[in-house]
């Protein structure tokens, strides 16, 4: 009898511990952040990355800032069945709980407008990402050979 | 009077027959294995009879492609028929496009690096701008030389570009962007391959790896 009481108590304590974790916990892991080295004449550039949400609540990437660009927008490229590509300015990129969202060529990307100087292979470019839940994250993009 | 009751040979369980039986079973098993392997290999494409297939979508125009006249980034007049005896990779894009166009040109540049110098001489990459207002010959030249100095940028009047795009089924359309981007151009993001005799042979969809394109070019360069 006594031992079963102890058992029930332990179960309750365990439940309480789990419940005490913040309900809105978001955990974002940003990897593989890169851009392509750019021609001297290029006025803009794209940046890519993988964003993994290991938390329990959906987050969204709302904006990004890159110092070497006059402005940075979130864009999505779509390619239809006839191979026609179309690029759209989007307001946010949702990062659902437990999923990895890839920003990659031919899909989501950070569109850097008004590139102030060409991107050189090997260079590291700081990017400030702003998420609805997580807030700001400072990351470094690696510039790869075009 | 003599052995009238003897059984015919084949009905006897002779030791020789036993071997025959085992042989048959083993043969059957091997035949089954071979048949299964062939089926799987053919279905999965790891085994191909005859010449290996191309990586691009095989098109095969009924006649050589009609000619076009445009202006090269060096200011010279350029016609498609100037490149008879070369394999031409033809792409329609614009330098203001930051995502799909550099990704495609970078794969073409990778494909060229995979070729030996003899094959490379047999290949010409042409990029026709679908944004002649922003892509001056100088801008095109600077842009392409970043990827490969042999790539040739082409521009022209709206009519000349439209005439060049039409036979290849290339669609392009200006559309409004944001204040910051200015206008954007939707366009077909495929690469057309014209063989040495001027026939359209292959179409590469977006994100075809440079290595795959190089494998096809090695064959077309020798044709």
CSV table of C-alpha atoms in Angstrom, one decimal:
chain,number,residue,atom,x,y,z
A,1,UNK,CA,0.0,0.0,0.0
A,2,UNK,CA,2.7,2.4,1.1
A,3,UNK,CA,4.9,1.5,-1.9
A,4,UNK,CA,2.1,2.2,-4.3
A,5,UNK,CA,1.5,5.6,-2.8
A,6,UNK,CA,5.2,6.4,-3.3
A,7,UNK,CA,4.9,5.2,-6.9
A,8,UNK,CA,1.9,7.4,-7.6
A,9,UNK,CA,3.7,10.4,-5.9
A,10,UNK,CA,6.7,9.8,-8.1
A,11,UNK,CA,4.6,9.7,-11.2
A,12,UNK,CA,2.9,13.0,-10.2
A,13,UNK,CA,6.3,14.6,-9.5
A,14,UNK,CA,7.5,13.4,-12.9
A,15,UNK,CA,4.4,14.9,-14.6
A,16,UNK,CA,4.9,18.2,-12.7
A,17,UNK,CA,8.5,18.4,-13.8
A,18,UNK,CA,7.5,17.9,-17.5
A,19,UNK,CA,4.7,20.4,-17.2
A,20,UNK,CA,7.0,23.0,-15.6
A,21,UNK,CA,9.0,23.2,-18.8
A,22,UNK,CA,8.1,26.4,-20.6
A,23,UNK,CA,5.2,25.6,-23.0
A,24,UNK,CA,6.5,27.9,-25.7
A,25,UNK,CA,10.0,26.5,-25.8
A,26,UNK,CA,11.4,26.9,-29.3
A,27,UNK,CA,14.8,25.5,-30.2
A,28,UNK,CA,16.2,26.5,-33.6
A,29,UNK,CA,19.4,25.0,-35.1
A,30,UNK,CA,20.6,26.9,-38.2
A,31,UNK,CA,23.2,25.0,-40.3
A,32,UNK,CA,24.7,25.0,-43.8
A,33,UNK,CA,24.5,28.8,-44.2
A,34,UNK,CA,26.0,29.8,-47.5
A,35,UNK,CA,26.0,32.1,-50.5
A,36,UNK,CA,27.6,32.0,-53.9
A,37,UNK,CA,30.6,34.0,-54.9
A,38,UNK,CA,29.3,36.8,-57.1
A,39,UNK,CA,30.3,38.4,-60.4
A,40,UNK,CA,31.6,42.0,-60.0
A,41,UNK,CA,28.6,43.3,-61.8
A,42,UNK,CA,26.1,41.5,-59.6
A,43,UNK,CA,23.6,43.8,-58.0
A,44,UNK,CA,22.1,41.2,-55.7
A,45,UNK,CA,22.7,37.7,-54.3
A,46,UNK,CA,20.9,34.9,-52.5
A,47,UNK,CA,21.7,33.2,-49.2
A,48,UNK,CA,20.7,29.7,-48.2
A,49,UNK,CA,20.5,27.6,-45.0
A,50,UNK,CA,18.8,24.8,-43.2
A,51,UNK,CA,16.6,25.8,-40.1
A,52,UNK,CA,15.7,23.0,-37.8
A,53,UNK,CA,13.0,23.5,-35.1
A,54,UNK,CA,13.6,21.0,-32.3
A,55,UNK,CA,11.2,22.7,-30.0
A,56,UNK,CA,7.5,22.1,-29.5
A,57,UNK,CA,6.1,25.3,-31.0
A,58,UNK,CA,6.1,26.5,-34.5
A,59,UNK,CA,8.3,29.5,-35.2
A,60,UNK,CA,8.7,31.7,-38.3
A,61,UNK,CA,11.5,33.5,-40.0
A,62,UNK,CA,10.1,37.0,-40.4
A,63,UNK,CA,13.1,39.0,-41.7
A,64,UNK,CA,16.8,39.1,-42.1
A,65,UNK,CA,19.5,41.8,-42.2
A,66,UNK,CA,22.8,41.7,-44.0
A,67,UNK,CA,25.1,44.6,-43.6
A,68,UNK,CA,26.6,44.4,-47.1
A,69,UNK,CA,23.2,44.6,-48.7
A,70,UNK,CA,21.0,47.7,-49.0
A,71,UNK,CA,18.0,45.6,-48.1
A,72,UNK,CA,17.3,41.9,-47.6
A,73,UNK,CA,14.0,40.2,-48.4
A,74,UNK,CA,12.6,36.7,-48.0
A,75,UNK,CA,11.9,35.3,-51.4
A,76,UNK,CA,10.5,32.0,-52.8
A,77,UNK,CA,11.3,30.7,-56.2
A,78,UNK,CA,8.7,28.4,-57.8
A,79,UNK,CA,9.3,26.3,-60.9
A,80,UNK,CA,6.2,25.0,-62.6
A,81,UNK,CA,5.7,21.8,-64.7
A,82,UNK,CA,6.8,23.6,-67.8
A,83,UNK,CA,10.1,24.6,-66.2
A,84,UNK,CA,9.1,28.3,-65.9
A,85,UNK,CA,10.6,29.9,-62.8
A,86,UNK,CA,8.9,32.6,-60.9
A,87,UNK,CA,10.2,34.5,-57.9
A,88,UNK,CA,8.0,36.0,-55.2
A,89,UNK,CA,8.6,38.3,-52.2
A,90,UNK,CA,7.1,36.6,-49.1
A,91,UNK,CA,6.4,38.0,-45.6
A,92,UNK,CA,7.6,35.0,-43.6
A,93,UNK,CA,8.9,31.4,-43.7
A,94,UNK,CA,7.2,29.1,-41.2
A,95,UNK,CA,9.4,26.7,-39.3
A,96,UNK,CA,7.0,24.0,-37.9
A,97,UNK,CA,7.9,22.1,-34.7
A,98,UNK,CA,10.1,19.1,-35.3
A,99,UNK,CA,10.8,20.0,-38.9
A,100,UNK,CA,13.8,21.3,-41.0
A,101,UNK,CA,13.0,23.9,-43.5
A,102,UNK,CA,15.6,24.3,-46.3
A,103,UNK,CA,16.4,27.6,-48.0
A,104,UNK,CA,18.0,26.3,-51.2
A,105,UNK,CA,18.5,27.2,-54.9
A,106,UNK,CA,15.1,27.0,-56.6
A,107,UNK,CA,13.2,27.5,-53.4
A,108,UNK,CA,13.2,29.8,-50.4
A,109,UNK,CA,16.1,32.2,-50.1
A,110,UNK,CA,17.3,35.4,-48.5
A,111,UNK,CA,17.3,37.9,-51.4
A,112,UNK,CA,20.1,40.5,-50.8
A,113,UNK,CA,19.4,43.6,-52.8
A,114,UNK,CA,22.0,46.3,-53.6
A,115,UNK,CA,25.1,44.2,-52.9
A,116,UNK,CA,27.8,46.8,-51.8
A,117,UNK,CA,30.8,44.6,-52.7
A,118,UNK,CA,31.2,41.3,-54.6
A,119,UNK,CA,31.1,38.2,-52.5
A,120,UNK,CA,34.4,36.3,-52.6
A,121,UNK,CA,34.8,32.6,-52.1
A,122,UNK,CA,36.0,31.8,-48.5
A,123,UNK,CA,34.6,35.0,-47.1
A,124,UNK,CA,32.2,34.9,-44.0
A,125,UNK,CA,29.2,37.1,-44.1
A,126,UNK,CA,27.3,37.9,-40.8
A,127,UNK,CA,23.5,37.7,-41.1
A,128,UNK,CA,20.9,38.7,-38.5
A,129,UNK,CA,17.8,36.5,-38.6
A,130,UNK,CA,14.6,37.6,-36.8
A,131,UNK,CA,12.2,34.9,-35.7
A,132,UNK,CA,8.7,35.5,-34.3
A,133,UNK,CA,9.3,33.3,-31.2
A,134,UNK,CA,13.0,32.9,-30.8
A,135,UNK,CA,13.8,36.6,-31.5
A,136,UNK,CA,17.1,37.5,-33.2
A,137,UNK,CA,19.8,35.0,-34.1
A,138,UNK,CA,23.2,36.1,-35.4
A,139,UNK,CA,24.7,33.6,-37.9
A,140,UNK,CA,27.7,33.5,-40.3
A,141,UNK,CA,27.3,32.5,-44.0
A,142,UNK,CA,30.2,30.9,-45.9
A,143,UNK,CA,30.8,32.1,-49.4
A,144,UNK,CA,31.3,29.2,-51.8
A,145,UNK,CA,32.9,29.2,-55.2
A,146,UNK,CA,30.2,30.1,-57.9
B,1,UNK,CA,12.8,-65.2,-73.1
B,2,UNK,CA,15.5,-62.9,-72.1
B,3,UNK,CA,14.8,-59.9,-69.9
B,4,UNK,CA,11.3,-59.0,-71.1
B,5,UNK,CA,10.4,-57.6,-67.7
B,6,UNK,CA,13.3,-55.2,-67.4
B,7,UNK,CA,12.0,-51.6,-67.0
B,8,UNK,CA,12.9,-48.9,-69.5
B,9,UNK,CA,16.1,-47.1,-68.5
B,10,UNK,CA,14.5,-43.7,-67.5
B,11,UNK,CA,12.2,-45.3,-64.9
B,12,UNK,CA,15.1,-46.7,-62.9
B,13,UNK,CA,16.4,-44.6,-60.0
B,14,UNK,CA,19.9,-44.9,-61.4
B,15,UNK,CA,22.6,-42.8,-59.6
B,16,UNK,CA,23.1,-41.0,-62.9
B,17,UNK,CA,19.5,-39.8,-62.9
B,18,UNK,CA,19.9,-38.4,-59.4
B,19,UNK,CA,22.8,-36.2,-60.7
B,20,UNK,CA,20.5,-35.1,-63.6
B,21,UNK,CA,17.9,-34.0,-61.1
B,22,UNK,CA,20.3,-32.0,-59.0
B,23,UNK,CA,21.7,-30.4,-62.1
B,24,UNK,CA,18.3,-29.5,-63.2
B,25,UNK,CA,17.5,-27.9,-59.8
B,26,UNK,CA,20.7,-26.0,-59.8
B,27,UNK,CA,20.2,-24.8,-63.3
B,28,UNK,CA,16.7,-23.7,-62.5
B,29,UNK,CA,17.9,-21.8,-59.5
B,30,UNK,CA,20.7,-20.1,-61.5
B,31,UNK,CA,18.2,-19.2,-64.3
B,32,UNK,CA,15.8,-17.8,-61.7
B,33,UNK,CA,18.5,-15.7,-60.1
B,34,UNK,CA,19.7,-14.4,-63.5
B,35,UNK,CA,16.2,-13.5,-64.6
B,36,UNK,CA,15.5,-11.7,-61.3
B,37,UNK,CA,18.7,-9.8,-61.5
B,38,UNK,CA,18.1,-8.8,-65.0
B,39,UNK,CA,14.6,-7.6,-64.2
B,40,UNK,CA,15.7,-5.6,-61.2
B,41,UNK,CA,18.7,-4.1,-63.1
B,42,UNK,CA,16.6,-3.1,-66.1
B,43,UNK,CA,13.8,-1.7,-64.0
B,44,UNK,CA,16.2,0.3,-61.8
B,45,UNK,CA,18.2,1.5,-64.8
B,46,UNK,CA,21.5,0.1,-63.6
B,47,UNK,CA,21.7,-2.1,-66.6
B,48,UNK,CA,21.2,-0.6,-70.0
B,49,UNK,CA,21.4,-2.4,-73.3
B,50,UNK,CA,22.9,-0.5,-76.2
B,51,UNK,CA,24.2,3.0,-75.8
B,52,UNK,CA,23.7,4.5,-72.3
B,53,UNK,CA,20.9,7.0,-72.0
B,54,UNK,CA,21.3,10.7,-71.7
B,55,UNK,CA,20.8,12.7,-68.5
B,56,UNK,CA,18.8,15.4,-70.2
B,57,UNK,CA,15.3,15.0,-71.6
B,58,UNK,CA,15.8,13.7,-75.2
B,59,UNK,CA,14.0,15.9,-77.7
B,60,UNK,CA,15.3,15.4,-81.2
B,61,UNK,CA,14.0,18.2,-83.4
B,62,UNK,CA,12.9,17.0,-86.9
B,63,UNK,CA,15.1,19.6,-88.6
B,64,UNK,CA,18.0,21.7,-87.6
B,65,UNK,CA,16.9,24.7,-85.4
B,66,UNK,CA,16.2,27.9,-87.3
B,67,UNK,CA,18.9,30.6,-87.1
B,68,UNK,CA,18.8,33.7,-84.9
B,69,UNK,CA,20.9,36.8,-85.0
B,70,UNK,CA,21.8,38.6,-81.7
B,71,UNK,CA,24.6,40.7,-80.3
B,72,UNK,CA,27.4,39.1,-78.3
B,73,UNK,CA,28.7,40.8,-75.1
B,74,UNK,CA,31.8,41.7,-77.1
B,75,UNK,CA,29.6,43.7,-79.5
B,76,UNK,CA,30.0,41.2,-82.4
B,77,UNK,CA,27.0,39.9,-84.3
B,78,UNK,CA,26.3,36.3,-83.4
B,79,UNK,CA,24.2,33.7,-85.2
B,80,UNK,CA,23.2,30.3,-83.9
B,81,UNK,CA,24.5,28.8,-87.2
B,82,UNK,CA,28.0,30.2,-86.4
B,83,UNK,CA,28.3,27.3,-84.0
B,84,UNK,CA,27.8,24.4,-86.5
B,85,UNK,CA,30.4,21.8,-85.5
B,86,UNK,CA,30.0,22.7,-81.9
B,87,UNK,CA,27.6,21.5,-79.2
B,88,UNK,CA,25.6,24.6,-78.0
B,89,UNK,CA,24.2,24.9,-74.5
B,90,UNK,CA,21.6,27.6,-74.7
B,91,UNK,CA,20.2,29.3,-71.6
B,92,UNK,CA,17.7,32.2,-71.4
B,93,UNK,CA,18.1,34.2,-68.1
B,94,UNK,CA,19.1,37.6,-66.6
B,95,UNK,CA,21.9,38.8,-64.4
B,96,UNK,CA,19.5,40.5,-61.9
B,97,UNK,CA,18.1,37.0,-61.0
B,98,UNK,CA,20.0,36.0,-57.9
B,99,UNK,CA,18.9,32.4,-57.4
B,100,UNK,CA,18.1,30.1,-60.3
B,101,UNK,CA,20.3,31.8,-63.0
B,102,UNK,CA,23.6,31.7,-61.1
B,103,UNK,CA,22.8,28.2,-59.9
B,104,UNK,CA,22.3,27.1,-63.5
B,105,UNK,CA,25.3,28.9,-64.9
B,106,UNK,CA,27.4,27.5,-62.0
B,107,UNK,CA,26.4,23.9,-63.0
B,108,UNK,CA,27.3,24.6,-66.7
B,109,UNK,CA,30.7,26.0,-65.5
B,110,UNK,CA,31.2,22.8,-63.4
B,111,UNK,CA,30.3,20.7,-66.5
B,112,UNK,CA,32.9,22.5,-68.6
B,113,UNK,CA,35.6,21.9,-65.9
B,114,UNK,CA,34.8,18.1,-66.2
B,115,UNK,CA,35.7,18.1,-69.9
B,116,UNK,CA,39.2,17.7,-71.3
B,117,UNK,CA,40.5,20.5,-73.4
B,118,UNK,CA,39.6,18.8,-76.7
B,119,UNK,CA,35.9,18.3,-75.8
B,120,UNK,CA,35.7,21.7,-74.2
B,121,UNK,CA,36.6,23.3,-77.6
B,122,UNK,CA,33.6,21.5,-79.1
B,123,UNK,CA,31.2,23.1,-76.6
B,124,UNK,CA,29.8,26.7,-76.5
B,125,UNK,CA,27.6,28.0,-73.7
B,126,UNK,CA,25.3,30.9,-74.8
B,127,UNK,CA,23.2,32.9,-72.4
B,128,UNK,CA,20.5,35.1,-73.9
B,129,UNK,CA,19.3,37.8,-71.7
B,130,UNK,CA,15.5,38.1,-71.2
B,131,UNK,CA,16.1,41.5,-69.6
B,132,UNK,CA,17.9,43.6,-72.3
B,133,UNK,CA,17.1,46.9,-70.5
B,134,UNK,CA,19.3,46.0,-67.5
B,135,UNK,CA,21.7,43.6,-69.1
B,136,UNK,CA,24.0,45.7,-71.2
B,137,UNK,CA,26.7,43.8,-73.2
B,138,UNK,CA,29.2,44.9,-70.5
B,139,UNK,CA,27.1,43.6,-67.6
B,140,UNK,CA,26.6,40.3,-69.4
B,141,UNK,CA,30.2,39.9,-70.2
B,142,UNK,CA,31.3,40.7,-66.6
B,143,UNK,CA,28.7,38.3,-65.2
B,144,UNK,CA,29.6,35.4,-67.4
B,145,UNK,CA,33.3,35.7,-67.1
B,146,UNK,CA,33.0,35.2,-63.4
B,147,UNK,CA,31.8,31.6,-64.2
B,148,UNK,CA,33.8,30.8,-67.3
B,149,UNK,CA,35.6,33.1,-69.7
B,150,UNK,CA,34.4,31.1,-72.7
B,151,UNK,CA,30.7,31.7,-72.0
B,152,UNK,CA,29.1,34.1,-74.4
B,153,UNK,CA,26.3,36.5,-73.4
B,154,UNK,CA,23.8,37.6,-76.0
B,155,UNK,CA,21.4,40.5,-76.2
B,156,UNK,CA,19.4,42.2,-78.9
B,157,UNK,CA,16.2,44.1,-79.5
B,158,UNK,CA,13.0,42.8,-77.9
B,159,UNK,CA,12.0,41.4,-81.3
B,160,UNK,CA,15.4,39.7,-81.8
B,161,UNK,CA,15.3,38.0,-78.4
B,162,UNK,CA,11.7,36.9,-78.9
B,163,UNK,CA,12.6,35.4,-82.3
B,164,UNK,CA,15.5,33.5,-80.7
B,165,UNK,CA,13.4,32.2,-77.8
B,166,UNK,CA,10.3,31.0,-79.7
B,167,UNK,CA,11.7,27.9,-81.5
B,168,UNK,CA,13.0,26.7,-78.2
B,169,UNK,CA,9.7,27.1,-76.5
B,170,UNK,CA,11.1,29.6,-74.0
B,171,UNK,CA,8.6,31.7,-72.1
B,172,UNK,CA,9.5,35.0,-70.4
B,173,UNK,CA,7.4,37.7,-68.9
B,174,UNK,CA,8.2,40.9,-66.9
B,175,UNK,CA,6.3,41.3,-63.7
B,176,UNK,CA,6.2,43.9,-60.9
B,177,UNK,CA,8.5,43.2,-57.9
B,178,UNK,CA,8.8,45.3,-54.8
B,179,UNK,CA,10.1,48.9,-54.6
B,180,UNK,CA,13.5,47.5,-53.7
B,181,UNK,CA,13.7,44.7,-56.3
B,182,UNK,CA,12.1,46.7,-59.2
B,183,UNK,CA,10.6,44.5,-61.9
B,184,UNK,CA,11.4,40.7,-62.1
B,185,UNK,CA,11.3,38.4,-65.1
B,186,UNK,CA,9.6,35.0,-64.9
B,187,UNK,CA,11.3,32.7,-67.4
B,188,UNK,CA,11.7,29.1,-68.5
B,189,UNK,CA,14.7,27.9,-66.5
B,190,UNK,CA,15.8,25.0,-68.8
B,191,UNK,CA,19.0,24.6,-70.8
B,192,UNK,CA,18.6,23.6,-74.4
B,193,UNK,CA,21.3,21.5,-76.1
B,194,UNK,CA,21.9,21.8,-79.8
B,195,UNK,CA,24.1,19.3,-81.4
B,196,UNK,CA,26.9,19.9,-84.0
B,197,UNK,CA,24.5,19.5,-86.9
B,198,UNK,CA,22.2,22.1,-85.4
B,199,UNK,CA,19.5,19.8,-84.1
B,200,UNK,CA,17.9,20.3,-80.7
B,201,UNK,CA,18.8,17.1,-78.8
B,202,UNK,CA,18.4,17.5,-75.1
B,203,UNK,CA,16.7,19.7,-72.5
B,204,UNK,CA,18.0,20.0,-69.0
B,205,UNK,CA,15.6,20.9,-66.3
B,206,UNK,CA,16.7,23.2,-63.4
B,207,UNK,CA,19.2,21.7,-61.0
B,208,UNK,CA,20.6,19.1,-63.3
B,209,UNK,CA,24.1,18.4,-61.9
B,210,UNK,CA,27.1,19.6,-63.9
B,211,UNK,CA,28.6,16.1,-63.8
B,212,UNK,CA,25.5,14.7,-65.6
B,213,UNK,CA,25.6,17.4,-68.2
B,214,UNK,CA,29.4,16.8,-68.7
B,215,UNK,CA,28.7,13.1,-69.3
B,216,UNK,CA,26.2,13.9,-72.1
B,217,UNK,CA,28.6,16.5,-73.6
B,218,UNK,CA,31.4,14.0,-73.8
B,219,UNK,CA,29.2,11.9,-76.1
B,220,UNK,CA,27.8,14.7,-78.1
B,221,UNK,CA,31.2,16.2,-78.7
B,222,UNK,CA,32.3,13.0,-80.3
B,223,UNK,CA,29.2,12.4,-82.5
